Amino acid sequence: MFETAELGQRVSKEAYKAAVGPLRSGLLKAQGDLAASNTAAVVLVGGVEGAGKAEAINRLLEWLDARGVEIHALSDPTDEERERPFMWRFWRRLPAKGRMGIFLGSWYTEPIVERTFGRIGDGRFHRRLDAICDFEKMLDQEGVALVKIWLHISKDQMRRRLKALEKDPDQRWRVTPRDWKFFGKYDRFRSVSEQALMHTSTGWAPWHILEATDKRYRDLKVGEVLLESLKERLTRDSKAPPPERRPYLAKPPQVNVLRALDLGKKVEESRYEKALKKKQAELSFLSRRLYEEKRSLILVFEGPDAAGKGGAIRRLTAAMDMRNARHISIAAPTEEERAHPYLWRFWRHLPRLGRVTIFDRSWYGRVLVERVEGFCTMAEWQRAYAEINGFEEELAQFGHILIKFWLAISSKEQLRRFKERQETPYKQYKITQEDWRNRAKWDAYEAAALDTFEKTSTSQAPWVLVEGEDKNHARLKVLDEVNRRLSFLRK
């Protein structure tokens, strides 16, 4: 794979000077077109140590309008990043539509280095690469132009560059023991990198392997690859038909898991108060143990309007130290959130180790309200099931405890609660015209929920269906489930 990047290609000063002007003009034009589009650009610059990755990025920054570019030079993760799933540090740095993010150090760096030094096996390495392919496919479908550049030099060239830098009093600081350590693993690094690039060079995110022996040739080729990639993506997007967004009003089957629930379950007030106190005391202890053991808990609450999500959440938070817990209410996305891939706004709220995050509504909005109301395309909500499963799998693999609750009530009970809210002054803020509009689509929301359970209730993240007609019963069942899932902390 890398032989074609060891041909000794060079560019003279004269040829370089003649090519730079038109290239810069083209890049600025493409960057302006990007800024006016619904496309973001992510540029990955990887390769062999000593190939001049930082120099090539500096040259790009010189040729582009720096106001529209974000540079992310990533090395070892920070403490904050280590306390979250691997991809968190990259998700939070994804550029908004119209902007460009250039990454020196990317989601490829750690798996390649870990495999090179034998810290992970071949199976885990290829699972990481599979996850990367899924992630990059999602970026492509979300309107991100992904440009992947690999700068290559031979082993002999790497050795000569390191020695030349060491001899220069002004540059020797740039050579570290780590560089020589990588030189000693050059052959292994090359083999592992070749596997990674072959596995992840796809139609939507191909790798561009560039020879970096000659700096002028390297810089021109990097600029040319970026320009052609931007032009190709912007042309493709401009020719695409406008997205069709329309409500999806499916009918649920007469027999289904929601209608099979026994909504008549009740807990009398006298028994409720006693049980509530006991279960909250247990949760208080377990949430403290969660913090001490540096395990994180994510709770998701979904269900019809007025199903009692807020009340159930308050009975949980009353038992927790809120210095270590966050309650996130999800509403319509902001302009900033709409400018990023859909899951971006949820990744950014993931808790650190030992913390709790409670989502009142969640990433399931895409396959529920957005599907029913036509806020996204059919293709977007249909692919969201797999994207959500992948997201939740990452949470589970990192060790996050994820519990997903669906609070179920009948249409009749919802109507009663709506009327009660209208008639109670301090509850009137809870009822809006949108709630009444959503109620008119009860069947469509039920059908969407059933599809959601079928496609996203997995062994690592099952749905917990809660009979919510009686609030006392619902609140105790939620507490019971959280305590059950945290029971391993009693040891």
PDB file of C-alpha atoms in Angstrom, residues 34-35 37-44 67-72 89-103 139 142-146 335-342 344-345:
ATOM      1  CA  LEU A  34     -18.519  25.598   2.384  1.00  0.00           C
ATOM      2  CA  ALA A  35     -19.438  28.504   4.666  1.00  0.00           C
ATOM      3  CA  SER A  37     -23.621  25.469   2.638  1.00  0.00           C
ATOM      4  CA  ASN A  38     -25.135  22.949   5.037  1.00  0.00           C
ATOM      5  CA  THR A  39     -21.887  20.988   4.953  1.00  0.00           C
ATOM      6  CA  ALA A  40     -19.096  20.782   7.526  1.00  0.00           C
ATOM      7  CA  ALA A  41     -15.573  19.586   6.737  1.00  0.00           C
ATOM      8  CA  VAL A  42     -13.464  17.302   8.913  1.00  0.00           C
ATOM      9  CA  VAL A  43      -9.848  16.882   7.817  1.00  0.00           C
ATOM     10  CA  LEU A  44      -7.706  14.152   9.394  1.00  0.00           C
ATOM     11  CA  ARG A  67     -11.506  32.400  10.868  1.00  0.00           C
ATOM     12  CA  GLY A  68     -13.400  29.438   9.444  1.00  0.00           C
ATOM     13  CA  VAL A  69     -10.982  26.752  10.604  1.00  0.00           C
ATOM     14  CA  GLU A  70     -10.594  24.962  13.941  1.00  0.00           C
ATOM     15  CA  ILE A  71      -7.303  23.164  14.575  1.00  0.00           C
ATOM     16  CA  HIS A  72      -7.327  20.248  17.015  1.00  0.00           C
ATOM     17  CA  ARG A  89     -13.212  13.915  22.824  1.00  0.00           C
ATOM     18  CA  PHE A  90     -13.810  13.824  19.061  1.00  0.00           C
ATOM     19  CA  TRP A  91     -17.581  14.278  19.091  1.00  0.00           C
ATOM     20  CA  ARG A  92     -17.306  17.465  21.123  1.00  0.00           C
ATOM     21  CA  ARG A  93     -14.825  18.910  18.593  1.00  0.00           C
ATOM     22  CA  LEU A  94     -16.861  18.250  15.457  1.00  0.00           C
ATOM     23  CA  PRO A  95     -17.253  21.504  13.503  1.00  0.00           C
ATOM     24  CA  ALA A  96     -20.598  23.132  12.825  1.00  0.00           C
ATOM     25  CA  LYS A  97     -22.036  23.335   9.328  1.00  0.00           C
ATOM     26  CA  GLY A  98     -20.112  25.817   7.223  1.00  0.00           C
ATOM     27  CA  ARG A  99     -16.897  25.335   9.181  1.00  0.00           C
ATOM     28  CA  MET A 100     -13.795  23.165   8.902  1.00  0.00           C
ATOM     29  CA  GLY A 101     -12.049  21.170  11.615  1.00  0.00           C
ATOM     30  CA  ILE A 102      -8.505  19.905  11.036  1.00  0.00           C
ATOM     31  CA  PHE A 103      -7.336  17.117  13.335  1.00  0.00           C
ATOM     32  CA  LEU A 139     -20.785  11.707   9.446  1.00  0.00           C
ATOM     33  CA  GLU A 142     -25.136  13.905   8.341  1.00  0.00           C
ATOM     34  CA  GLY A 143     -23.558  16.229   5.774  1.00  0.00           C
ATOM     35  CA  VAL A 144     -19.886  16.146   6.754  1.00  0.00           C
ATOM     36  CA  ALA A 145     -17.144  16.187   4.120  1.00  0.00           C
ATOM     37  CA  LEU A 146     -14.544  13.827   5.585  1.00  0.00           C
ATOM     38  CA  GLU A 335     -29.379  26.557  16.186  1.00  0.00           C
ATOM     39  CA  GLU A 336     -25.980  25.357  17.423  1.00  0.00           C
ATOM     40  CA  GLU A 337     -27.295  21.832  17.907  1.00  0.00           C
ATOM     41  CA  ARG A 338     -28.942  21.757  14.475  1.00  0.00           C
ATOM     42  CA  ALA A 339     -25.585  22.696  12.940  1.00  0.00           C
ATOM     43  CA  HIS A 340     -24.023  19.443  14.181  1.00  0.00           C
ATOM     44  CA  PRO A 341     -24.747  15.728  13.685  1.00  0.00           C
ATOM     45  CA  TYR A 342     -27.854  14.654  15.577  1.00  0.00           C
ATOM     46  CA  TRP A 344     -23.708  15.620  19.140  1.00  0.00           C
ATOM     47  CA  ARG A 345     -25.956  17.352  21.662  1.00  0.00           C
TER      48      ARG A 345
END
